[in-house]
Short mmCIF file of C-alpha atoms in Angstrom, two decimals:
data_model
loop_
_atom_site.label_atom_id
_atom_site.label_comp_id
_atom_site.label_asym_id
_atom_site.label_seq_id
_atom_site.Cartn_x
_atom_site.Cartn_y
_atom_site.Cartn_z
CA UNK A 1 -31.93 -32.48 -14.79
CA UNK A 2 -31.08 -33.08 -11.27
CA UNK A 3 -31.81 -30.44 -8.64
CA UNK A 4 -28.66 -28.67 -7.45
CA UNK A 5 -27.70 -29.79 -3.95
CA UNK A 6 -28.05 -26.84 -1.40
CA UNK A 7 -25.05 -26.47 0.84
CA UNK A 8 -25.74 -25.42 4.34
CA UNK A 9 -24.05 -22.71 6.35
CA UNK A 10 -22.43 -25.42 8.62
CA UNK A 11 -20.91 -27.01 5.59
CA UNK A 12 -19.53 -23.78 4.25
CA UNK A 13 -18.14 -22.81 7.48
CA UNK A 14 -16.39 -26.19 7.75
CA UNK A 15 -14.84 -25.74 4.37
CA UNK A 16 -13.62 -22.16 5.18
CA UNK A 17 -12.07 -23.45 8.52
CA UNK A 18 -10.43 -26.26 6.63
CA UNK A 19 -8.85 -23.92 3.98
CA UNK A 20 -7.57 -21.55 6.57
CA UNK A 21 -6.06 -24.37 8.39
CA UNK A 22 -4.31 -25.54 5.33
CA UNK A 23 -3.04 -22.12 4.62
CA UNK A 24 -1.77 -21.79 8.10
CA UNK A 25 0.34 -24.99 7.59
CA UNK A 26 2.06 -23.30 4.61
CA UNK A 27 2.61 -19.97 6.60
CA UNK A 28 6.35 -19.62 7.34
CA UNK A 29 6.39 -15.95 8.88
CA UNK A 30 3.40 -16.22 11.35
CA UNK A 31 2.21 -18.91 13.67
CA UNK A 32 -1.48 -19.26 12.95
CA UNK A 33 -4.00 -21.27 14.80
CA UNK A 34 -7.72 -21.27 13.61
CA UNK A 35 -10.20 -20.99 16.37
CA UNK A 36 -12.74 -23.54 15.32
CA UNK A 37 -15.10 -22.99 18.34
CA UNK A 38 -15.70 -19.33 17.83
CA UNK A 39 -15.80 -19.35 14.07
CA UNK A 40 -19.39 -18.95 12.83
CA UNK A 41 -21.82 -17.38 10.32
CA UNK A 42 -22.66 -13.85 11.20
CA UNK A 43 -25.81 -12.97 9.11
CA UNK A 44 -26.80 -11.55 5.64
CA UNK A 45 -24.93 -8.55 4.25
CA UNK A 46 -24.76 -6.87 0.96
CA UNK A 47 -21.85 -5.54 -0.98
CA UNK A 48 -20.65 -4.66 -4.50
CA UNK A 49 -17.95 -6.33 -6.58
CA UNK A 50 -15.83 -3.46 -7.95
CA UNK A 51 -14.70 -5.31 -11.16
CA UNK A 52 -18.32 -6.04 -12.31
CA UNK A 53 -20.31 -3.43 -10.46
CA UNK A 54 -22.66 -6.26 -9.41
CA UNK A 55 -24.24 -6.11 -5.97
CA UNK A 56 -24.53 -9.26 -4.00
CA UNK A 57 -26.37 -10.45 -0.77
CA UNK A 58 -24.60 -13.04 0.89
CA UNK A 59 -24.23 -14.86 4.28
CA UNK A 60 -21.01 -13.88 5.88
CA UNK A 61 -18.70 -16.12 7.90
CA UNK A 62 -16.23 -15.03 10.64
CA UNK A 63 -13.23 -17.09 10.98
CA UNK A 64 -11.44 -16.38 14.21
CA UNK A 65 -7.69 -17.01 14.42
CA UNK A 66 -4.67 -16.55 16.70
CA UNK A 67 -1.77 -15.13 14.89
CA UNK A 68 1.44 -14.85 16.97
CA UNK A 69 -0.75 -14.58 20.07
CA UNK A 70 -2.99 -11.89 18.70
CA UNK A 71 -6.54 -12.32 17.83
CA UNK A 72 -7.51 -11.84 14.07
CA UNK A 73 -11.02 -12.04 12.66
CA UNK A 74 -11.18 -12.81 8.86
CA UNK A 75 -14.55 -12.38 7.05
CA UNK A 76 -15.70 -14.36 3.90
CA UNK A 77 -18.84 -14.59 2.04
CA UNK A 78 -20.73 -17.81 1.00
CA UNK A 79 -18.51 -18.29 -2.09
CA UNK A 80 -15.34 -18.19 -0.08
CA UNK A 81 -14.50 -14.66 -1.22
CA UNK A 82 -12.23 -12.73 1.27
CA UNK A 83 -14.08 -9.53 2.16
CA UNK A 84 -12.55 -7.92 5.34
CA UNK A 85 -10.47 -8.50 8.43
CA UNK A 86 -9.60 -6.88 11.86
CA UNK A 87 -7.21 -7.56 14.62
CA UNK A 88 -6.62 -7.28 18.37
CA UNK A 89 -3.47 -7.20 20.41
CA UNK A 90 -2.64 -9.80 23.12
CA UNK A 91 -4.58 -7.69 25.84
CA UNK A 92 -7.68 -7.64 23.62
CA UNK A 93 -7.33 -4.00 22.49
CA UNK A 94 -8.03 -3.16 18.81
CA UNK A 95 -4.86 -3.13 16.80
CA UNK A 96 -6.28 -2.38 13.39
CA UNK A 97 -9.40 -1.04 12.17
CA UNK A 98 -11.67 -3.05 10.05
CA UNK A 99 -9.81 -3.45 6.71
CA UNK A 100 -11.89 -4.27 3.47
CA UNK A 101 -10.70 -6.15 0.55
CA UNK A 102 -9.53 -3.71 -2.27
CA UNK A 103 -11.86 -5.54 -4.93
CA UNK A 104 -15.02 -5.03 -2.68
CA UNK A 105 -17.19 -2.02 -1.96
CA UNK A 106 -19.26 -2.03 1.14
CA UNK A 107 -20.55 0.04 3.98
CA UNK A 108 -17.71 -0.42 6.45
CA UNK A 109 -19.59 1.13 9.26
CA UNK A 110 -22.61 -1.09 8.86
CA UNK A 111 -20.40 -4.11 8.77
CA UNK A 112 -18.70 -2.98 11.89
CA UNK A 113 -22.03 -2.45 13.65
CA UNK A 114 -23.25 -5.80 12.43
CA UNK A 115 -20.21 -7.58 13.84
CA UNK A 116 -20.69 -5.75 17.25
CA UNK A 117 -24.35 -6.41 17.33
CA UNK A 118 -23.72 -10.23 16.55
CA UNK A 119 -21.00 -10.41 19.24
CA UNK A 120 -23.16 -8.74 21.83
CA UNK A 121 -26.08 -11.03 20.99
CA UNK A 122 -23.94 -14.03 21.24
CA UNK A 123 -22.44 -13.08 24.55
CA UNK A 124 -25.90 -12.37 26.13
CA UNK A 125 -27.40 -15.61 24.66
CA UNK A 126 -24.38 -17.93 25.28
CA UNK A 127 -22.65 -16.88 28.48
CA UNK A 128 -19.88 -19.67 27.85
CA UNK A 129 -19.94 -19.63 23.92
CA UNK A 130 -17.05 -22.33 23.55
CA UNK A 131 -18.87 -24.82 25.72
CA UNK A 132 -22.33 -24.40 24.09
CA UNK A 133 -21.24 -24.74 20.50
CA UNK A 134 -24.29 -26.81 19.51
CA UNK A 135 -26.87 -24.66 21.20
CA UNK A 136 -29.13 -22.96 18.75
CA UNK A 137 -29.80 -19.24 18.70
CA UNK A 138 -33.54 -19.76 18.61
CA UNK A 139 -33.56 -21.87 21.90
CA UNK A 140 -31.62 -19.13 23.57
CA UNK A 141 -33.75 -16.29 22.58
CA UNK A 142 -36.74 -17.90 24.34
CA UNK A 143 -35.16 -16.87 27.75
CA UNK A 144 -34.69 -13.21 26.79
CA UNK A 145 -37.07 -10.64 28.24
CA UNK A 146 -39.63 -9.45 25.64
CA UNK A 147 -38.30 -5.91 25.81
CA UNK A 148 -34.72 -6.87 25.22
CA UNK A 149 -35.70 -8.96 22.15
CA UNK A 150 -37.67 -6.15 20.71
CA UNK A 151 -34.73 -3.56 21.18
CA UNK A 152 -32.21 -6.10 19.50
CA UNK A 153 -34.66 -6.73 16.76
CA UNK A 154 -34.91 -2.90 16.01
CA UNK A 155 -31.20 -2.54 16.09
CA UNK A 156 -30.87 -5.40 13.61
CA UNK A 157 -33.41 -3.87 11.27
CA UNK A 158 -31.57 -0.46 11.47
CA UNK A 159 -28.31 -2.29 10.26
CA UNK A 160 -30.15 -3.93 7.45
CA UNK A 161 -31.98 -0.72 6.36
CA UNK A 162 -28.79 1.14 6.15
CA UNK A 163 -26.79 -1.65 4.30
CA UNK A 164 -27.04 0.25 1.09
CA UNK A 165 -26.45 3.75 2.43
CA UNK A 166 -23.36 5.60 1.71
CA UNK A 167 -20.64 5.80 4.38
CA UNK A 168 -21.32 8.95 6.46
CA UNK A 169 -18.50 11.62 5.50
CA UNK A 170 -16.44 13.02 8.43
CA UNK A 171 -17.18 16.80 9.03
CA UNK A 172 -14.97 18.95 6.58
CA UNK A 173 -12.41 21.12 8.28
CA UNK A 174 -11.77 24.58 7.03
CA UNK A 175 -8.23 25.11 5.62
CA UNK A 176 -6.01 28.15 5.99
CA UNK A 177 -4.16 30.08 3.34
CA UNK A 178 -0.47 29.72 4.41
CA UNK A 179 0.74 32.52 2.01
CA UNK A 180 3.24 34.60 3.80
CA UNK A 181 3.45 32.18 6.76
CA UNK A 182 5.85 29.65 5.18
CA UNK A 183 8.64 29.79 2.86
CA UNK A 184 8.51 27.23 -0.06
CA UNK A 185 11.41 28.55 -2.03
CA UNK A 186 13.83 25.71 -1.05
CA UNK A 187 11.54 22.78 -1.16
CA UNK A 188 10.44 20.85 -4.28
CA UNK A 189 7.47 22.01 -6.32
CA UNK A 190 6.05 19.72 -8.99
CA UNK A 191 3.43 20.67 -11.53
CA UNK A 192 -0.20 19.56 -10.67
CA UNK A 193 -1.04 19.54 -14.44
CA UNK A 194 1.43 16.95 -15.30
CA UNK A 195 0.15 13.50 -16.58
CA UNK A 196 0.67 10.43 -14.56
CA UNK A 197 -0.95 7.01 -15.74
CA UNK A 198 -3.16 8.87 -18.10
CA UNK A 199 -4.50 11.50 -15.55
CA UNK A 200 -3.54 14.91 -14.34
CA UNK A 201 -1.91 14.74 -10.84
CA UNK A 202 -4.64 17.17 -9.53
CA UNK A 203 -7.18 14.56 -10.69
CA UNK A 204 -5.37 11.77 -9.09
CA UNK A 205 -5.16 13.66 -5.69
CA UNK A 206 -8.89 14.57 -6.07
CA UNK A 207 -7.96 18.03 -5.20
CA UNK A 208 -11.24 19.83 -6.36
CA UNK A 209 -13.39 16.99 -4.69
CA UNK A 210 -11.57 17.03 -1.39
CA UNK A 211 -10.95 20.71 -0.96
CA UNK A 212 -14.59 21.67 -1.99
CA UNK A 213 -16.12 24.05 0.35
CA UNK A 214 -12.82 24.19 2.53
CA UNK A 215 -10.70 26.75 1.01
CA UNK A 216 -10.51 30.18 2.31
CA UNK A 217 -12.65 33.08 0.83
CA UNK A 218 -11.27 34.23 -2.38
CA UNK A 219 -9.79 30.97 -3.52
CA UNK A 220 -11.28 28.48 -5.86
CA UNK A 221 -10.46 24.67 -5.89
CA UNK A 222 -10.01 24.94 -9.63
CA UNK A 223 -7.13 27.51 -9.16
CA UNK A 224 -4.81 24.70 -8.29
CA UNK A 225 -5.00 22.86 -11.63
CA UNK A 226 -2.31 25.12 -12.91
CA UNK A 227 -0.53 25.04 -9.55
CA UNK A 228 2.00 22.94 -7.89
CA UNK A 229 2.44 20.05 -5.28
CA UNK A 230 5.00 20.85 -2.49
CA UNK A 231 5.99 19.89 0.99
CA UNK A 232 6.48 21.85 4.19
CA UNK A 233 8.51 20.87 7.31
CA UNK A 234 5.92 19.75 9.71
CA UNK A 235 7.75 21.25 12.67
CA UNK A 236 7.39 24.91 11.04
CA UNK A 237 3.48 24.27 11.03
CA UNK A 238 3.39 22.79 14.44
CA UNK A 239 5.28 25.84 15.78
CA UNK A 240 2.64 28.07 14.36
CA UNK A 241 -0.54 26.36 15.27
CA UNK A 242 0.47 23.88 17.96
CA UNK A 243 -1.14 21.00 15.90
CA UNK A 244 1.01 17.75 15.74
CA UNK A 245 1.54 16.37 12.25
CA UNK A 246 1.69 12.73 11.59
CA UNK A 247 4.98 12.83 9.59
CA UNK A 248 8.08 14.57 9.15
CA UNK A 249 6.79 16.22 5.94
CA UNK A 250 3.48 17.86 5.18
CA UNK A 251 2.07 17.95 1.68
CA UNK A 252 0.71 21.20 0.35
CA UNK A 253 -0.63 22.71 -2.89
CA UNK A 254 0.11 26.15 -4.14
CA UNK A 255 -1.25 28.35 -6.92
CA UNK A 256 0.85 30.16 -9.59
CA UNK A 257 0.27 33.26 -7.39
CA UNK A 258 1.54 31.89 -4.19
CA UNK A 259 -1.50 30.84 -2.31
CA UNK A 260 -0.73 27.76 -0.18
CA UNK A 261 -3.12 25.27 1.25
CA UNK A 262 -2.02 22.27 3.45
CA UNK A 263 -3.35 18.72 2.35
CA UNK A 264 -4.52 17.21 5.66
CA UNK A 265 -5.51 13.65 6.31
CA UNK A 266 -8.84 14.12 4.46
CA UNK A 267 -6.84 14.29 1.33
CA UNK A 268 -3.70 12.02 1.90
CA UNK A 269 -3.41 9.24 4.43
CA UNK A 270 -0.11 9.10 6.39
CA UNK A 271 1.75 5.69 6.34
CA UNK A 272 3.97 4.42 9.06
CA UNK A 273 7.45 3.87 7.68
CA UNK A 274 8.12 0.98 10.19
CA UNK A 275 11.20 -0.19 12.03
CA UNK A 276 14.68 0.57 10.53
CA UNK A 277 14.89 -3.06 9.42
CA UNK A 278 11.55 -2.84 7.66
CA UNK A 279 12.67 0.49 5.94
CA UNK A 280 15.82 -1.35 4.88
CA UNK A 281 13.89 -4.23 3.26
CA UNK A 282 11.51 -1.73 1.53
CA UNK A 283 14.18 0.48 0.09
CA UNK A 284 15.86 -2.61 -1.14
CA UNK A 285 12.65 -3.91 -2.66
CA UNK A 286 11.77 -0.76 -4.39
CA UNK A 287 12.64 0.24 -8.05
CA UNK A 288 12.90 3.87 -7.90
CA UNK A 289 13.84 6.19 -10.78
CA UNK A 290 15.25 9.65 -10.41
CA UNK A 291 16.55 11.95 -13.03
CA UNK A 292 16.65 9.16 -15.67
CA UNK A 293 18.51 6.65 -13.62
CA UNK A 294 17.51 3.87 -11.24
CA UNK A 295 18.46 4.84 -7.77
CA UNK A 296 21.00 2.77 -6.05
CA UNK A 297 19.98 0.59 -3.10
CA UNK A 298 21.16 1.44 0.54
CA UNK A 299 23.78 -0.94 1.97
CA UNK A 300 23.45 0.34 5.59
CA UNK A 301 20.68 2.01 7.69
CA UNK A 302 22.57 5.28 7.43
CA UNK A 303 21.79 5.21 3.67
CA UNK A 304 18.07 5.17 4.08
CA UNK A 305 16.52 8.07 2.46
CA UNK A 306 12.74 7.90 2.89
CA UNK A 307 11.34 10.54 5.35
CA UNK A 308 7.58 10.06 4.83
CA UNK A 309 4.95 8.15 2.79
CA UNK A 310 1.20 9.04 2.10
CA UNK A 311 -1.51 6.96 0.58
CA UNK A 312 -3.86 8.24 -2.04
CA UNK A 313 -7.09 6.77 -1.08
CA UNK A 314 -9.41 4.65 -3.46
CA UNK A 315 -6.89 5.02 -6.48
CA UNK A 316 -7.67 1.59 -7.48
CA UNK A 317 -11.38 1.94 -7.90
CA UNK A 318 -11.30 5.51 -9.12
CA UNK A 319 -8.73 4.91 -11.82
CA UNK A 320 -9.40 1.22 -12.71
CA UNK A 321 -6.00 -0.06 -11.76
CA UNK A 322 -4.71 -3.07 -9.80
CA UNK A 323 -2.41 -0.92 -7.69
CA UNK A 324 -2.18 1.19 -4.56
CA UNK A 325 -0.87 4.65 -5.22
CA UNK A 326 1.21 6.76 -2.74
CA UNK A 327 3.39 9.91 -2.55
CA UNK A 328 6.81 9.52 -0.94
CA UNK A 329 9.48 11.93 0.08
CA UNK A 330 13.14 11.16 0.10
CA UNK A 331 16.29 12.99 0.84
CA UNK A 332 18.55 13.29 -2.22
CA UNK A 333 21.05 10.43 -1.91
CA UNK A 334 24.09 12.37 -2.67
CA UNK A 335 23.28 14.96 -0.02
CA UNK A 336 22.47 12.17 2.46
CA UNK A 337 25.73 10.35 1.86
CA UNK A 338 28.38 13.20 1.48
CA UNK A 339 26.46 16.38 2.34
CA UNK A 340 26.78 17.93 -1.20
CA UNK A 341 23.85 19.86 -2.35
CA UNK A 342 22.43 18.51 -5.65
CA UNK A 343 23.40 20.55 -8.76
CA UNK A 344 19.79 20.31 -9.95
CA UNK A 345 16.67 19.99 -7.96
CA UNK A 346 16.29 20.11 -4.13
CA UNK A 347 17.52 18.33 -1.11
CA UNK A 348 14.20 16.63 -0.79
CA UNK A 349 12.45 14.78 -3.53
CA UNK A 350 8.82 13.82 -4.22
CA UNK A 351 8.07 10.54 -5.79
CA UNK A 352 5.01 8.86 -7.15
CA UNK A 353 4.65 5.34 -5.87
CA UNK A 354 2.82 2.21 -7.27
CA UNK A 355 2.47 -1.01 -5.45
CA UNK A 356 0.47 -4.11 -6.73
CA UNK A 357 -2.64 -4.91 -4.88
CA UNK A 358 -2.06 -8.28 -3.42
CA UNK A 359 -5.94 -9.36 -2.90
CA UNK A 360 -4.74 -13.09 -2.52
CA UNK A 361 -3.00 -12.21 0.67
CA UNK A 362 -4.34 -11.24 4.12
CA UNK A 363 -2.61 -8.57 5.82
CA UNK A 364 -3.49 -4.94 7.07
CA UNK A 365 -1.91 -1.64 5.74
CA UNK A 366 -0.31 -1.21 9.18
CA UNK A 367 1.76 -4.48 8.93
CA UNK A 368 5.41 -5.41 8.13
CA UNK A 369 4.18 -7.28 5.07
CA UNK A 370 2.39 -4.02 3.54
CA UNK A 371 5.35 -1.73 4.57
CA UNK A 372 8.05 -3.95 2.80
CA UNK A 373 5.89 -4.62 -0.35
CA UNK A 374 7.81 -4.25 -3.69
CA UNK A 375 7.15 -0.91 -5.37
CA UNK A 376 7.76 1.04 -8.55
CA UNK A 377 8.57 4.69 -7.98
CA UNK A 378 9.30 7.81 -10.03
CA UNK A 379 10.76 11.05 -8.80
CA UNK A 380 8.68 13.86 -9.86
CA UNK A 381 10.59 16.68 -11.54
CA UNK A 382 10.96 20.00 -9.71
CA UNK A 383 9.96 23.00 -11.66
CA UNK A 384 13.44 24.64 -11.25
CA UNK A 385 15.12 21.77 -12.88
CA UNK A 386 16.62 22.14 -16.46
CA UNK A 387 14.90 20.62 -19.51
CA UNK A 388 14.64 16.78 -19.43
CA UNK A 389 17.49 14.71 -20.76
CA UNK A 390 16.83 11.90 -23.17
CA UNK A 391 16.85 9.32 -20.36
CA UNK A 392 14.62 11.55 -18.07
CA UNK A 393 12.10 12.12 -20.91
CA UNK A 394 11.87 8.27 -21.38
CA UNK A 395 11.40 7.87 -17.72
CA UNK A 396 8.63 10.63 -17.64
CA UNK A 397 6.93 9.01 -20.85
CA UNK A 398 6.73 5.55 -18.97
CA UNK A 399 5.13 7.50 -16.03
CA UNK A 400 2.55 9.20 -18.39
CA UNK A 401 1.47 5.99 -19.93
CA UNK A 402 -1.66 4.21 -18.60
CA UNK A 403 -1.29 0.63 -17.47
CA UNK A 404 -3.55 -0.97 -14.75
CA UNK A 405 -0.68 -3.22 -13.70
CA UNK A 406 2.37 -1.01 -14.36
CA UNK A 407 4.13 -1.89 -11.12
CA UNK A 408 4.13 -5.42 -11.93
CA UNK A 409 4.84 -5.08 -15.71
CA UNK A 410 7.80 -2.78 -15.32
CA UNK A 411 9.45 -4.91 -12.57
CA UNK A 412 8.90 -8.06 -14.74
CA UNK A 413 10.39 -6.50 -17.87
CA UNK A 414 13.19 -5.19 -15.76
CA UNK A 415 13.93 -8.55 -14.24
CA UNK A 416 13.90 -10.17 -17.64
CA UNK A 417 16.37 -7.59 -19.06
CA UNK A 418 18.79 -8.31 -16.31
CA UNK A 419 18.49 -12.01 -16.84
CA UNK A 420 19.35 -11.59 -20.50
CA UNK A 421 22.43 -9.45 -19.41
CA UNK A 422 23.51 -12.22 -17.04
CA UNK A 423 23.24 -14.75 -19.99
CA UNK A 424 25.30 -12.52 -22.23
CA UNK A 425 28.00 -11.93 -19.71
CA UNK A 426 28.47 -15.54 -18.77
CA UNK A 427 28.72 -16.57 -22.49
CA UNK A 428 31.50 -13.62 -22.84
CA UNK A 429 33.24 -14.21 -19.58
CA UNK A 430 32.45 -17.65 -18.47
CA UNK A 431 36.24 -18.61 -18.21
CA UNK A 432 36.33 -16.42 -15.15
CA UNK A 433 32.79 -16.42 -13.64
CA UNK A 434 30.14 -19.10 -13.32
CA UNK A 435 26.48 -18.06 -13.52
CA UNK A 436 25.89 -17.85 -9.82
CA UNK A 437 28.96 -15.61 -9.41
CA UNK A 438 27.81 -13.41 -12.36
CA UNK A 439 24.28 -12.94 -10.91
CA UNK A 440 25.81 -11.77 -7.68
CA UNK A 441 28.12 -9.38 -9.44
CA UNK A 442 25.41 -7.98 -11.76
CA UNK A 443 23.11 -7.55 -8.68
CA UNK A 444 25.76 -5.70 -6.61
CA UNK A 445 26.57 -3.18 -9.45
CA UNK A 446 22.82 -2.80 -10.13
CA UNK A 447 22.23 -1.97 -6.43
CA UNK A 448 24.74 0.62 -6.77
CA UNK A 449 22.80 2.37 -9.35
CA UNK A 450 24.59 1.27 -12.55
CA UNK A 451 22.61 0.75 -15.73
CA UNK A 452 23.09 -2.19 -18.11
CA UNK A 453 25.90 -0.34 -20.10
CA UNK A 454 27.71 0.64 -16.99
CA UNK A 455 27.56 -2.85 -15.65
CA UNK A 456 28.92 -4.38 -18.94
CA UNK A 457 31.94 -2.02 -18.75
CA UNK A 458 32.54 -2.84 -15.05
CA UNK A 459 32.34 -6.65 -15.78
CA UNK A 460 34.70 -6.35 -18.80
CA UNK A 461 37.10 -4.45 -16.47
CA UNK A 462 36.78 -7.05 -13.75
CA UNK A 463 37.45 -9.81 -16.30
CA UNK A 464 40.46 -8.15 -17.59
CA UNK A 465 41.92 -7.98 -14.07
CA UNK A 466 40.94 -11.63 -13.53
CA UNK A 467 42.72 -12.58 -16.75
CA UNK A 468 45.93 -10.64 -15.79
CA UNK A 469 46.02 -12.31 -12.43
CA UNK A 470 45.58 -15.85 -14.08
CA UNK A 471 48.41 -14.94 -16.45
CA UNK A 472 50.66 -13.91 -13.62
CA UNK A 473 49.84 -17.13 -11.81
CA UNK A 474 50.76 -19.38 -14.81
CA UNK A 475 54.09 -17.44 -15.34
CA UNK A 476 55.23 -18.17 -11.80
CA UNK A 477 53.99 -21.79 -11.69
#
């Protein structure tokens, strides 16, 4: 049996650069130029593959790119697996923190330190790196003072020694009981013990884990199991303590007896909604259900309803799903459009949001691509709403079922259902509408929030009118 040929780091680097250049040619939204001169191997590092739980030690490779004039560093292992990335603006200021691929688990702080150390060493050893591409590191180290080499050696050893350590947790801030300070009578309250994707909502939010040691004396983290999730107007909280909140709405949990604890950024991560154009794209891309029906899409910026969005950290790894999970807050559409208060529920609504993890694509969470991703969303029922209707119960049953790829599965089934509807309507009313016109008609009515039966009725009415017009035309010929 022949001995397997060993591939050098230089060959792997060349292949990665070639692949990224090929990807750049196919990119239609960004102008990407791979910086061959400064792309390089950056040393050994260890990490864990979430799916298998297997730990790997691999040589890492840094591919430097220019994306629309901004520097982006993309990191791969020796198998070509995407591990992480970071970006800097046109002035060289950090734009995004180091982002790690969703299917990888590693010590982000140690990776960041290794990148910084490697960059410093490179700058010291190679004053003009781009013009000294062929200079070996060993040759340059000969000119370093002995003390400097020892210091850098110790720093590298410290990084390697800590590679398997758990990330250092931020200090836990104490939380205040807001009972008596805020009024939550007129905001939505949803049960924390309801089942979502096979888990209680309090489990998904990791309430007990993240509030441990932070709740006021006399309260227990477990007391929220039978409590509620709610929201508070951030301006009310800011007026009381002077602390600026990152979004219009602040999430909180409350007990059955009325104790209220704010969920800060150690529990939920605030997300930027983006420009109005990005918000328009996202709200048209989402499939959102409320009160048993799919919510209609906005046709103008005035009809946008989302007021805040919060990421539930590590949902993919903790609950074995191929999705990112969020909480969102929307203004009730009827109230938004005509000012009428909803007959049931509250003016603002809390939704559970599921978005597919797109590990085959490279972008940060703070990017237009992330903000406009397709989503599946369910409004969570307020405790004051009447018993569920048949349609609402069907919607909640879908939410309760566990599916690792629900956002993809449901959207696919939904699309196939409407394709069948178009086929049926073309066959029935093909004398008046071709397939393309029928697709546009179905999409228009669907975006208005109509379900399949309502669309059928509307198309039948349109066909009758078209038939009458055609009849009148022939009479007067």
